[in-house]
Amino acid sequence: MVYCFSFKSTLIFTLVCILLLSVFVCESVPLNETRFKPMEELKKMIRVRTHLKKINKPSVKTIQSPDGDLIDCVVSHLQPAFDHPKLKGQKPLEGPSERPKGHNSSNNEIYETVQLWAELGYCPEGTIPIRRTTEKDVLRASSLRRFGRKIKRGVRHDTMSGGHEHAVAYVNGDEYYGAKANMNVWTPEVTDPYEFSLSQLWVISGSFGNDLNTIEAGWQVSPELYGDGFPRFFTYWTTDEYQATGCYNLLCSGIVQTNNRIAIGAAISPRSFYNGEQFDISVMIWKDPKDGHWWLQFGSGEIIGYWPSFLFSHLQKHASMVQFGGEIVNSGSNGYHTSTQMGSGHFPDEGFGKAAYFRNMQVVDWDNSLLPLVNSQLQADKSSCYDIKEGQNNEWGNYIYYGGPGRNAGCQ
């Protein structure tokens, strides 16, 4: 039992005692911890544990992944998305009304990647797999408010911002209703714990100001978010340029997952090796012409779930830009450019088996048809650090090689 007799007998201190008592009893914190932790640390832990209770939902089964993750099988209508007032009391949709015309569910991957946790069995029907978030995950973030969120800016426009650097192919100037591509998966080195390296496609609308809407999916290495250097399948969304809305994966009310076989945020295995076998994933995002929601497909036709259209402003209608490529954060913490790698960590000139690629890059048009990119443009923020090159052939359609090592003789 914890005694509060050392506090002054005022109402405010009594309330503090009651609050601390409830936390210690519910969480079974040992008595000696309560006597030595500073008050600010206690307040921080209260906030962290309250947040964890919000995002870690009760599970019917937990799977210990060989890579260290705990995967909770959560009843589908209890996932974080249904904390949203507009979804409370509802259940997930069964699936999209239709997939884009020209879609080939087999995808003809070079080698398709998997997630190690699923080798031990999938979650039961009616549940979805959610990577459990731990106290350590939250405490690695710069603040609880920023946990699970990108730091501006996560989209390439005209200038680098917040240390973000990109090497992307993009199309704009039309109405887009989705995008699809295959990308090979690597394990780029991230040299600062607050940096990341990712490869993804972006579906974008808005003015690149506070009204920017994006939907993003691909793979990323983020030591801050996940606590390791594994590449992980991830999603992101925002409707106000990464300020107060949106998050990674299922860390807030956003994407509604419907799949019991793929865990968003879980590690991808196997990965590509330099001058060796190449492993890639297929990602497709598209706006369902009937329900208006933005659906996500991963791998060989696995429907993952959807972002409800009401989450967005501009994307309730369509996208105005689509991007494919890589992004890193250059924190400059040592006074010079980071050595964090993008893609394979090698420049695009090295080609297949050595450089990272996107292939079969396509967009979805107003008629829900997949079309090759037309008049695409390339942009590398610092080509001496990370570069990009494009090509086209009958087997790969429109493709790019991209990436680089970061700091080198030409990148200081």
mmCIF file of C-alpha atoms in Angstrom:
data_model
loop_
_atom_site.group_PDB
_atom_site.id
_atom_site.type_symbol
_atom_site.label_atom_id
_atom_site.label_comp_id
_atom_site.label_asym_id
_atom_site.label_seq_id
_atom_site.Cartn_x
_atom_site.Cartn_y
_atom_site.Cartn_z
ATOM 1 C CA MET A 1 0.000 0.000 0.000
ATOM 2 C CA VAL A 2 1.191 3.529 -0.767
ATOM 3 C CA TYR A 3 0.625 6.189 1.925
ATOM 4 C CA CYS A 4 0.108 9.884 1.201
ATOM 5 C CA PHE A 5 0.506 11.266 4.729
ATOM 6 C CA SER A 6 3.586 13.302 3.699
ATOM 7 C CA PHE A 7 1.440 15.545 1.430
ATOM 8 C CA LYS A 8 -0.273 18.628 2.730
ATOM 9 C CA SER A 9 -3.953 18.016 3.382
ATOM 10 C CA THR A 10 -5.239 20.067 0.505
ATOM 11 C CA LEU A 11 -7.644 18.970 -2.165
ATOM 12 C CA ILE A 12 -5.167 19.182 -5.034
ATOM 13 C CA PHE A 13 -2.601 16.986 -3.313
ATOM 14 C CA THR A 14 -5.303 14.521 -2.320
ATOM 15 C CA LEU A 15 -6.313 14.220 -5.958
ATOM 16 C CA VAL A 16 -2.676 13.624 -6.926
ATOM 17 C CA CYS A 17 -2.485 10.822 -4.376
ATOM 18 C CA ILE A 18 -5.641 9.210 -5.700
ATOM 19 C CA LEU A 19 -4.340 9.399 -9.262
ATOM 20 C CA LEU A 20 -1.000 7.851 -8.342
ATOM 21 C CA LEU A 21 -2.681 5.150 -6.255
ATOM 22 C CA SER A 22 -4.930 4.137 -9.143
ATOM 23 C CA VAL A 23 -2.004 3.897 -11.539
ATOM 24 C CA PHE A 24 0.167 1.895 -9.165
ATOM 25 C CA VAL A 25 -2.613 -0.510 -8.266
ATOM 26 C CA CYS A 26 -3.758 -1.068 -11.856
ATOM 27 C CA GLU A 27 -0.249 -1.508 -13.211
ATOM 28 C CA SER A 28 1.153 -3.360 -10.154
ATOM 29 C CA VAL A 29 4.190 -1.084 -9.935
ATOM 30 C CA PRO A 30 6.486 -2.136 -7.063
ATOM 31 C CA LEU A 31 6.446 0.067 -3.973
ATOM 32 C CA ASN A 32 10.143 0.943 -4.153
ATOM 33 C CA GLU A 33 9.639 2.391 -7.664
ATOM 34 C CA THR A 34 6.989 4.802 -6.384
ATOM 35 C CA ARG A 35 9.313 6.184 -3.715
ATOM 36 C CA PHE A 36 12.228 7.030 -5.989
ATOM 37 C CA LYS A 37 10.801 8.094 -9.340
ATOM 38 C CA PRO A 38 10.646 11.872 -9.764
ATOM 39 C CA MET A 39 7.164 13.292 -10.151
ATOM 40 C CA GLU A 40 7.766 14.325 -13.778
ATOM 41 C CA GLU A 41 8.836 10.809 -14.656
ATOM 42 C CA LEU A 42 5.702 9.423 -13.024
ATOM 43 C CA LYS A 43 3.512 11.803 -14.984
ATOM 44 C CA LYS A 44 5.252 10.786 -18.203
ATOM 45 C CA MET A 45 4.749 7.082 -17.512
ATOM 46 C CA ILE A 46 1.074 7.682 -16.727
ATOM 47 C CA ARG A 47 0.639 9.342 -20.137
ATOM 48 C CA VAL A 48 2.578 6.588 -21.918
ATOM 49 C CA ARG A 49 0.609 3.768 -20.297
ATOM 50 C CA THR A 50 -2.683 5.505 -20.965
ATOM 51 C CA HIS A 51 -1.726 5.812 -24.630
ATOM 52 C CA LEU A 52 -0.674 2.163 -24.808
ATOM 53 C CA LYS A 53 -4.046 1.089 -23.418
ATOM 54 C CA LYS A 54 -5.684 3.079 -26.188
ATOM 55 C CA ILE A 55 -3.769 1.543 -29.111
ATOM 56 C CA ASN A 56 -3.049 -1.994 -27.826
ATOM 57 C CA LYS A 57 -6.447 -3.630 -28.103
ATOM 58 C CA PRO A 58 -7.487 -6.868 -26.319
ATOM 59 C CA SER A 59 -6.439 -9.913 -28.340
ATOM 60 C CA VAL A 60 -7.846 -13.402 -28.765
ATOM 61 C CA LYS A 61 -4.408 -14.788 -29.631
ATOM 62 C CA THR A 62 -0.808 -13.574 -29.530
ATOM 63 C CA ILE A 63 1.974 -14.826 -31.790
ATOM 64 C CA GLN A 64 5.643 -14.435 -30.835
ATOM 65 C CA SER A 65 7.433 -13.696 -34.103
ATOM 66 C CA PRO A 66 10.954 -15.098 -34.657
ATOM 67 C CA ASP A 67 12.135 -11.516 -35.256
ATOM 68 C CA GLY A 68 11.017 -10.412 -31.777
ATOM 69 C CA ASP A 69 7.642 -8.823 -32.467
ATOM 70 C CA LEU A 70 4.488 -9.712 -30.585
ATOM 71 C CA ILE A 71 1.573 -9.956 -32.997
ATOM 72 C CA ASP A 72 -1.849 -9.591 -31.351
ATOM 73 C CA CYS A 73 -4.886 -11.034 -33.114
ATOM 74 C CA VAL A 74 -7.574 -8.412 -32.463
ATOM 75 C CA VAL A 75 -11.267 -8.732 -33.295
ATOM 76 C CA SER A 76 -11.587 -6.690 -36.483
ATOM 77 C CA HIS A 77 -14.246 -4.223 -35.281
ATOM 78 C CA LEU A 78 -12.192 -3.450 -32.141
ATOM 79 C CA GLN A 79 -9.113 -2.222 -34.037
ATOM 80 C CA PRO A 80 -7.988 1.428 -33.543
ATOM 81 C CA ALA A 81 -9.857 2.654 -36.660
ATOM 82 C CA PHE A 82 -13.165 2.104 -34.875
ATOM 83 C CA ASP A 83 -12.265 4.601 -32.173
ATOM 84 C CA HIS A 84 -13.243 7.225 -34.753
ATOM 85 C CA PRO A 85 -16.682 8.721 -33.972
ATOM 86 C CA LYS A 86 -17.877 8.055 -37.534
ATOM 87 C CA LEU A 87 -17.058 4.336 -37.257
ATOM 88 C CA LYS A 88 -18.112 3.525 -33.696
ATOM 89 C CA GLY A 89 -20.478 0.569 -33.600
ATOM 90 C CA GLN A 90 -19.759 -0.416 -37.197
ATOM 91 C CA LYS A 91 -17.835 -3.325 -38.717
ATOM 92 C CA PRO A 92 -15.251 -3.391 -41.530
ATOM 93 C CA LEU A 93 -16.407 -3.649 -45.132
ATOM 94 C CA GLU A 94 -15.913 -7.087 -46.641
ATOM 95 C CA GLY A 95 -13.915 -5.817 -49.603
ATOM 96 C CA PRO A 96 -13.781 -3.359 -52.494
ATOM 97 C CA SER A 97 -16.534 -3.411 -55.117
ATOM 98 C CA GLU A 98 -13.911 -3.996 -57.825
ATOM 99 C CA ARG A 99 -10.201 -3.858 -58.489
ATOM 100 C CA PRO A 100 -8.716 -1.680 -61.228
ATOM 101 C CA LYS A 101 -9.035 -2.999 -64.766
ATOM 102 C CA GLY A 102 -5.810 -4.465 -66.049
ATOM 103 C CA HIS A 103 -4.867 -5.686 -62.591
ATOM 104 C CA ASN A 104 -3.056 -9.027 -62.529
ATOM 105 C CA SER A 105 -3.223 -10.609 -59.085
ATOM 106 C CA SER A 106 -0.320 -12.979 -59.770
ATOM 107 C CA ASN A 107 2.038 -10.013 -60.342
ATOM 108 C CA ASN A 108 4.830 -12.340 -61.550
ATOM 109 C CA GLU A 109 7.198 -11.265 -58.736
ATOM 110 C CA ILE A 110 10.866 -12.117 -59.054
ATOM 111 C CA TYR A 111 10.643 -13.584 -55.560
ATOM 112 C CA GLU A 112 7.844 -12.619 -53.233
ATOM 113 C CA THR A 113 8.608 -11.610 -49.660
ATOM 114 C CA VAL A 114 6.788 -12.762 -46.540
ATOM 115 C CA GLN A 115 6.538 -11.895 -42.851
ATOM 116 C CA LEU A 116 8.193 -14.272 -40.384
ATOM 117 C CA TRP A 117 5.399 -14.199 -37.787
ATOM 118 C CA ALA A 118 3.005 -15.769 -40.319
ATOM 119 C CA GLU A 119 5.170 -18.890 -40.530
ATOM 120 C CA LEU A 120 3.709 -19.791 -37.118
ATOM 121 C CA GLY A 121 0.118 -19.476 -38.378
ATOM 122 C CA TYR A 122 -2.249 -16.682 -39.312
ATOM 123 C CA CYS A 123 -4.694 -14.875 -37.070
ATOM 124 C CA PRO A 124 -8.165 -16.456 -36.865
ATOM 125 C CA GLU A 125 -10.908 -15.352 -39.255
ATOM 126 C CA GLY A 126 -12.675 -12.273 -37.926
ATOM 127 C CA THR A 127 -9.485 -10.891 -36.393
ATOM 128 C CA ILE A 128 -6.560 -8.860 -37.714
ATOM 129 C CA PRO A 129 -2.845 -9.009 -36.772
ATOM 130 C CA ILE A 130 -1.516 -5.919 -34.995
ATOM 131 C CA ARG A 131 2.123 -5.467 -33.953
ATOM 132 C CA ARG A 132 2.037 -4.760 -30.231
ATOM 133 C CA THR A 133 3.429 -1.368 -29.223
ATOM 134 C CA THR A 134 5.632 -1.359 -26.106
ATOM 135 C CA GLU A 135 6.699 1.278 -23.605
ATOM 136 C CA LYS A 136 10.156 1.242 -25.196
ATOM 137 C CA ASP A 137 8.611 2.042 -28.591
ATOM 138 C CA VAL A 138 6.842 5.099 -27.227
ATOM 139 C CA LEU A 139 9.759 6.306 -25.102
ATOM 140 C CA ARG A 140 12.093 6.327 -28.124
ATOM 141 C CA ALA A 141 9.972 9.071 -29.714
ATOM 142 C CA SER A 142 10.954 12.699 -29.212
ATOM 143 C CA SER A 143 7.563 13.234 -27.562
ATOM 144 C CA LEU A 144 4.332 11.348 -27.000
ATOM 145 C CA ARG A 145 2.581 13.803 -29.329
ATOM 146 C CA ARG A 146 5.012 12.944 -32.149
ATOM 147 C CA PHE A 147 4.954 9.177 -31.590
ATOM 148 C CA GLY A 148 3.869 7.383 -34.750
ATOM 149 C CA ARG A 149 3.937 10.549 -36.866
ATOM 150 C CA LYS A 150 6.223 11.830 -39.591
ATOM 151 C CA ILE A 151 8.151 15.036 -39.147
ATOM 152 C CA LYS A 152 7.376 17.507 -41.935
ATOM 153 C CA ARG A 153 8.027 17.239 -44.821
ATOM 154 C CA GLY A 154 7.289 13.736 -46.092
ATOM 155 C CA VAL A 155 6.496 14.707 -49.699
ATOM 156 C CA ARG A 156 8.855 16.001 -52.358
ATOM 157 C CA HIS A 157 7.686 19.348 -53.753
ATOM 158 C CA ASP A 158 10.133 22.152 -54.502
ATOM 159 C CA THR A 159 12.589 22.316 -51.616
ATOM 160 C CA MET A 160 14.023 20.101 -48.946
ATOM 161 C CA SER A 161 12.385 20.628 -45.570
ATOM 162 C CA GLY A 162 13.080 19.243 -42.135
ATOM 163 C CA GLY A 163 16.095 17.317 -43.419
ATOM 164 C CA HIS A 164 13.975 15.106 -45.710
ATOM 165 C CA GLU A 165 15.654 14.147 -48.973
ATOM 166 C CA HIS A 166 14.034 12.318 -51.879
ATOM 167 C CA ALA A 167 14.782 10.559 -55.125
ATOM 168 C CA VAL A 168 11.424 10.105 -56.858
ATOM 169 C CA ALA A 169 9.589 9.751 -60.136
ATOM 170 C CA TYR A 170 6.277 11.572 -60.250
ATOM 171 C CA VAL A 171 3.342 12.553 -62.438
ATOM 172 C CA ASN A 172 0.963 15.455 -61.910
ATOM 173 C CA GLY A 173 -1.399 17.706 -63.796
ATOM 174 C CA ASP A 174 -4.207 15.153 -64.107
ATOM 175 C CA GLU A 175 -6.792 13.356 -61.991
ATOM 176 C CA TYR A 176 -5.436 10.146 -60.450
ATOM 177 C CA TYR A 177 -7.421 7.486 -58.633
ATOM 178 C CA GLY A 178 -4.578 5.289 -57.473
ATOM 179 C CA ALA A 179 -1.159 3.815 -58.208
ATOM 180 C CA LYS A 180 0.635 0.492 -58.334
ATOM 181 C CA ALA A 181 4.252 -0.715 -58.482
ATOM 182 C CA ASN A 182 6.667 -3.450 -57.481
ATOM 183 C CA MET A 183 9.680 -2.445 -55.374
ATOM 184 C CA ASN A 184 12.563 -4.595 -54.201
ATOM 185 C CA VAL A 185 13.223 -4.700 -50.456
ATOM 186 C CA TRP A 186 16.603 -3.939 -48.897
ATOM 187 C CA THR A 187 18.084 -3.354 -45.445
ATOM 188 C CA PRO A 188 19.630 0.122 -45.761
ATOM 189 C CA GLU A 189 21.823 1.282 -42.907
ATOM 190 C CA VAL A 190 20.323 4.102 -40.843
ATOM 191 C CA THR A 191 23.128 5.795 -38.938
ATOM 192 C CA ASP A 192 21.167 8.036 -36.578
ATOM 193 C CA PRO A 193 18.341 6.657 -34.380
ATOM 194 C CA TYR A 194 16.106 9.602 -35.304
ATOM 195 C CA GLU A 195 16.530 9.147 -39.056
ATOM 196 C CA PHE A 196 14.766 6.696 -41.356
ATOM 197 C CA SER A 197 15.031 5.288 -44.859
ATOM 198 C CA LEU A 198 11.958 4.303 -46.834
ATOM 199 C CA SER A 199 10.744 3.307 -50.275
ATOM 200 C CA GLN A 200 7.103 3.902 -51.082
ATOM 201 C CA LEU A 201 4.456 5.251 -53.382
ATOM 202 C CA TRP A 202 2.567 8.438 -52.529
ATOM 203 C CA VAL A 203 -0.977 9.348 -53.588
ATOM 204 C CA ILE A 204 -1.233 13.103 -53.093
ATOM 205 C CA SER A 205 -3.684 15.985 -53.309
ATOM 206 C CA GLY A 206 -3.803 19.548 -52.025
ATOM 207 C CA SER A 207 -1.664 22.652 -52.319
ATOM 208 C CA PHE A 208 1.443 21.394 -50.448
ATOM 209 C CA GLY A 209 0.459 23.731 -47.641
ATOM 210 C CA ASN A 210 -1.515 22.961 -44.507
ATOM 211 C CA ASP A 211 -4.185 21.227 -46.608
ATOM 212 C CA LEU A 212 -1.862 18.547 -48.037
ATOM 213 C CA ASN A 213 -3.525 15.106 -48.231
ATOM 214 C CA THR A 214 -1.414 11.959 -48.720
ATOM 215 C CA ILE A 215 -1.792 8.197 -48.619
ATOM 216 C CA GLU A 216 1.499 6.291 -48.525
ATOM 217 C CA ALA A 217 2.601 2.654 -48.450
ATOM 218 C CA GLY A 218 5.817 0.690 -48.940
ATOM 219 C CA TRP A 219 8.688 -0.440 -46.741
ATOM 220 C CA GLN A 220 10.837 1.465 -44.262
ATOM 221 C CA VAL A 221 13.711 1.112 -41.805
ATOM 222 C CA SER A 222 13.071 3.281 -38.742
ATOM 223 C CA PRO A 223 15.037 2.562 -35.536
ATOM 224 C CA GLU A 224 13.059 5.216 -33.662
ATOM 225 C CA LEU A 225 9.671 3.754 -34.522
ATOM 226 C CA TYR A 226 10.480 0.030 -34.334
ATOM 227 C CA GLY A 227 13.691 -0.254 -32.309
ATOM 228 C CA ASP A 228 15.641 -2.195 -34.944
ATOM 229 C CA GLY A 229 17.050 -2.077 -38.476
ATOM 230 C CA PHE A 230 14.594 -4.423 -40.215
ATOM 231 C CA PRO A 231 12.678 -3.259 -43.295
ATOM 232 C CA ARG A 232 8.965 -3.241 -42.473
ATOM 233 C CA PHE A 233 5.770 -2.999 -44.483
ATOM 234 C CA PHE A 234 4.152 0.307 -43.504
ATOM 235 C CA THR A 235 1.377 2.736 -44.304
ATOM 236 C CA TYR A 236 0.850 6.435 -43.601
ATOM 237 C CA TRP A 237 -1.786 9.100 -44.160
ATOM 238 C CA THR A 238 -2.335 12.770 -43.380
ATOM 239 C CA THR A 239 -4.875 15.422 -44.291
ATOM 240 C CA ASP A 240 -3.028 18.503 -42.960
ATOM 241 C CA GLU A 241 0.619 18.144 -44.053
ATOM 242 C CA TYR A 242 1.675 15.840 -41.201
ATOM 243 C CA GLN A 243 0.653 18.289 -38.490
ATOM 244 C CA ALA A 244 -2.185 16.945 -36.327
ATOM 245 C CA THR A 245 -3.772 14.201 -38.457
ATOM 246 C CA GLY A 246 -2.576 10.811 -39.570
ATOM 247 C CA CYS A 247 -0.009 8.297 -38.401
ATOM 248 C CA TYR A 248 1.989 5.242 -39.314
ATOM 249 C CA ASN A 249 0.239 1.899 -39.567
ATOM 250 C CA LEU A 250 -2.485 1.322 -36.944
ATOM 251 C CA LEU A 251 -1.130 3.764 -34.368
ATOM 252 C CA CYS A 252 -4.222 5.960 -34.592
ATOM 253 C CA SER A 253 -7.739 5.822 -35.973
ATOM 254 C CA GLY A 254 -7.156 5.697 -39.728
ATOM 255 C CA ILE A 255 -6.817 2.719 -42.041
ATOM 256 C CA VAL A 256 -9.390 -0.036 -41.497
ATOM 257 C CA GLN A 257 -7.605 -3.377 -41.824
ATOM 258 C CA THR A 258 -9.566 -6.352 -43.165
ATOM 259 C CA ASN A 259 -6.751 -8.887 -43.674
ATOM 260 C CA ASN A 260 -5.801 -11.585 -41.128
ATOM 261 C CA ARG A 261 -2.590 -12.691 -42.904
ATOM 262 C CA ILE A 262 -0.459 -9.514 -43.178
ATOM 263 C CA ALA A 263 0.597 -7.347 -40.231
ATOM 264 C CA ILE A 264 1.128 -3.669 -41.057
ATOM 265 C CA GLY A 265 4.358 -2.621 -39.347
ATOM 266 C CA ALA A 266 5.829 -6.143 -39.250
ATOM 267 C CA ALA A 267 9.239 -6.981 -40.706
ATOM 268 C CA ILE A 268 9.594 -8.231 -44.284
ATOM 269 C CA SER A 269 11.665 -11.310 -45.025
ATOM 270 C CA PRO A 270 13.656 -12.291 -47.014
ATOM 271 C CA ARG A 271 15.370 -9.175 -48.330
ATOM 272 C CA SER A 272 17.424 -8.428 -51.428
ATOM 273 C CA PHE A 273 21.187 -8.929 -51.367
ATOM 274 C CA TYR A 274 23.854 -7.007 -53.265
ATOM 275 C CA ASN A 275 24.804 -8.933 -56.387
ATOM 276 C CA GLY A 276 22.477 -11.720 -55.222
ATOM 277 C CA GLU A 277 18.824 -12.726 -55.235
ATOM 278 C CA GLN A 278 16.268 -9.933 -55.440
ATOM 279 C CA PHE A 279 13.029 -9.935 -53.443
ATOM 280 C CA ASP A 280 10.272 -7.442 -54.102
ATOM 281 C CA ILE A 281 6.768 -6.548 -53.021
ATOM 282 C CA SER A 282 3.786 -5.247 -54.955
ATOM 283 C CA VAL A 283 1.763 -2.351 -53.545
ATOM 284 C CA MET A 284 -1.430 -0.911 -55.009
ATOM 285 C CA ILE A 285 -3.617 1.912 -53.686
ATOM 286 C CA TRP A 286 -6.840 2.848 -55.443
ATOM 287 C CA LYS A 287 -10.122 4.659 -54.900
ATOM 288 C CA ASP A 288 -13.104 2.335 -55.115
ATOM 289 C CA PRO A 289 -15.504 3.818 -57.700
ATOM 290 C CA LYS A 290 -18.570 2.793 -55.649
ATOM 291 C CA ASP A 291 -17.775 3.219 -51.949
ATOM 292 C CA GLY A 292 -15.255 6.061 -52.510
ATOM 293 C CA HIS A 293 -12.753 4.656 -50.000
ATOM 294 C CA TRP A 294 -9.047 4.232 -50.746
ATOM 295 C CA TRP A 295 -8.125 0.537 -50.725
ATOM 296 C CA LEU A 296 -4.699 -1.053 -50.228
ATOM 297 C CA GLN A 297 -3.410 -4.260 -51.795
ATOM 298 C CA PHE A 298 -0.108 -5.942 -50.880
ATOM 299 C CA GLY A 299 1.782 -8.810 -52.511
ATOM 300 C CA SER A 300 -0.034 -11.270 -54.753
ATOM 301 C CA GLY A 301 -3.501 -9.818 -54.446
ATOM 302 C CA GLU A 302 -3.846 -9.572 -50.642
ATOM 303 C CA ILE A 303 -6.425 -6.874 -49.849
ATOM 304 C CA ILE A 304 -5.154 -5.236 -46.641
ATOM 305 C CA GLY A 305 -7.917 -2.718 -45.930
ATOM 306 C CA TYR A 306 -9.042 0.820 -46.685
ATOM 307 C CA TRP A 307 -8.800 4.449 -45.632
ATOM 308 C CA PRO A 308 -12.363 5.816 -45.251
ATOM 309 C CA SER A 309 -12.907 8.752 -47.577
ATOM 310 C CA PHE A 310 -14.184 10.948 -44.724
ATOM 311 C CA LEU A 311 -10.637 11.115 -43.322
ATOM 312 C CA PHE A 312 -9.649 13.432 -46.167
ATOM 313 C CA SER A 313 -10.574 16.718 -47.769
ATOM 314 C CA HIS A 314 -9.062 16.815 -51.291
ATOM 315 C CA LEU A 315 -8.689 13.032 -51.543
ATOM 316 C CA GLN A 316 -12.418 12.615 -51.136
ATOM 317 C CA LYS A 317 -12.407 13.413 -54.872
ATOM 318 C CA HIS A 318 -9.120 12.276 -56.431
ATOM 319 C CA ALA A 319 -5.363 12.709 -56.309
ATOM 320 C CA SER A 320 -3.483 15.364 -58.258
ATOM 321 C CA MET A 321 -0.018 13.786 -58.006
ATOM 322 C CA VAL A 322 1.519 10.326 -57.654
ATOM 323 C CA GLN A 323 5.131 9.691 -56.595
ATOM 324 C CA PHE A 324 7.344 6.580 -56.552
ATOM 325 C CA GLY A 325 10.753 6.385 -54.907
ATOM 326 C CA GLY A 326 12.837 6.796 -51.794
ATOM 327 C CA GLU A 327 13.050 9.182 -48.864
ATOM 328 C CA ILE A 328 15.517 9.587 -45.993
ATOM 329 C CA VAL A 329 15.938 11.997 -43.109
ATOM 330 C CA ASN A 330 19.283 13.791 -42.884
ATOM 331 C CA SER A 331 19.488 15.073 -39.309
ATOM 332 C CA GLY A 332 22.992 16.545 -39.741
ATOM 333 C CA SER A 333 23.596 15.663 -36.099
ATOM 334 C CA ASN A 334 27.373 15.383 -36.578
ATOM 335 C CA GLY A 335 27.686 18.594 -38.553
ATOM 336 C CA TYR A 336 27.842 16.884 -41.934
ATOM 337 C CA HIS A 337 25.576 14.880 -44.232
ATOM 338 C CA THR A 338 24.287 11.580 -42.887
ATOM 339 C CA SER A 339 25.561 8.193 -44.061
ATOM 340 C CA THR A 340 22.031 6.815 -43.900
ATOM 341 C CA GLN A 341 21.475 4.814 -47.074
ATOM 342 C CA MET A 342 18.549 5.002 -49.467
ATOM 343 C CA GLY A 343 17.392 1.829 -51.191
ATOM 344 C CA SER A 344 20.324 -0.575 -51.454
ATOM 345 C CA GLY A 345 22.842 2.109 -50.497
ATOM 346 C CA HIS A 346 24.187 2.077 -54.060
ATOM 347 C CA PHE A 347 23.676 4.525 -56.913
ATOM 348 C CA PRO A 348 21.217 3.692 -59.721
ATOM 349 C CA ASP A 349 23.996 3.386 -62.333
ATOM 350 C CA GLU A 350 24.913 -0.012 -60.850
ATOM 351 C CA GLY A 351 21.655 -1.500 -62.143
ATOM 352 C CA PHE A 352 19.892 -4.773 -61.421
ATOM 353 C CA GLY A 353 21.005 -6.783 -58.413
ATOM 354 C CA LYS A 354 22.894 -3.844 -56.964
ATOM 355 C CA ALA A 355 20.584 -0.816 -57.012
ATOM 356 C CA ALA A 356 17.048 -0.476 -55.657
ATOM 357 C CA TYR A 357 14.230 -0.368 -58.190
ATOM 358 C CA PHE A 358 10.534 0.244 -58.797
ATOM 359 C CA ARG A 359 9.052 -1.625 -61.757
ATOM 360 C CA ASN A 360 5.688 -1.802 -63.491
ATOM 361 C CA MET A 361 4.836 1.691 -62.260
ATOM 362 C CA GLN A 362 1.220 2.513 -63.111
ATOM 363 C CA VAL A 363 -1.573 4.915 -62.188
ATOM 364 C CA VAL A 364 -5.326 4.380 -61.958
ATOM 365 C CA ASP A 365 -7.455 6.658 -64.137
ATOM 366 C CA TRP A 366 -11.036 7.948 -63.849
ATOM 367 C CA ASP A 367 -12.357 4.718 -65.386
ATOM 368 C CA ASN A 368 -10.659 2.556 -62.740
ATOM 369 C CA SER A 369 -8.104 1.327 -65.266
ATOM 370 C CA LEU A 370 -4.386 0.814 -64.665
ATOM 371 C CA LEU A 371 -2.269 2.815 -67.123
ATOM 372 C CA PRO A 372 1.519 3.233 -67.545
ATOM 373 C CA LEU A 373 3.071 6.512 -66.504
ATOM 374 C CA VAL A 374 3.003 9.225 -69.154
ATOM 375 C CA ASN A 375 5.290 12.273 -69.023
ATOM 376 C CA SER A 376 6.767 11.298 -65.666
ATOM 377 C CA GLN A 377 9.436 13.515 -64.166
ATOM 378 C CA LEU A 378 12.451 12.696 -61.985
ATOM 379 C CA GLN A 379 13.675 14.615 -58.977
ATOM 380 C CA ALA A 380 16.688 13.964 -56.749
ATOM 381 C CA ASP A 381 17.119 16.539 -53.991
ATOM 382 C CA LYS A 382 20.879 15.879 -53.751
ATOM 383 C CA SER A 383 21.972 13.691 -56.641
ATOM 384 C CA SER A 384 25.514 13.397 -55.242
ATOM 385 C CA CYS A 385 23.998 11.639 -52.224
ATOM 386 C CA TYR A 386 20.994 9.839 -53.738
ATOM 387 C CA ASP A 387 20.154 9.718 -57.422
ATOM 388 C CA ILE A 388 17.488 8.302 -59.747
ATOM 389 C CA LYS A 389 17.296 7.024 -63.343
ATOM 390 C CA GLU A 390 14.347 5.757 -65.386
ATOM 391 C CA GLY A 391 13.751 3.267 -68.155
ATOM 392 C CA GLN A 392 11.117 1.231 -69.973
ATOM 393 C CA ASN A 393 10.949 -2.279 -71.436
ATOM 394 C CA ASN A 394 8.378 -4.950 -72.220
ATOM 395 C CA GLU A 395 9.037 -7.003 -69.087
ATOM 396 C CA TRP A 396 9.212 -4.244 -66.464
ATOM 397 C CA GLY A 397 7.108 -1.561 -68.114
ATOM 398 C CA ASN A 398 8.051 1.833 -66.679
ATOM 399 C CA TYR A 399 10.784 1.470 -64.059
ATOM 400 C CA ILE A 400 13.331 3.415 -62.048
ATOM 401 C CA TYR A 401 16.579 2.678 -60.273
ATOM 402 C CA TYR A 402 17.190 4.995 -57.342
ATOM 403 C CA GLY A 403 19.118 5.481 -54.081
ATOM 404 C CA GLY A 404 22.639 5.948 -52.838
ATOM 405 C CA PRO A 405 25.010 5.821 -49.873
ATOM 406 C CA GLY A 406 24.489 9.273 -48.437
ATOM 407 C CA ARG A 407 27.766 10.798 -47.238
ATOM 408 C CA ASN A 408 30.613 10.209 -49.695
ATOM 409 C CA ALA A 409 33.340 12.208 -51.430
ATOM 410 C CA GLY A 410 30.743 14.166 -53.409
ATOM 411 C CA CYS A 411 28.159 14.387 -50.609
ATOM 412 C CA GLN A 412 29.415 16.220 -47.542
#
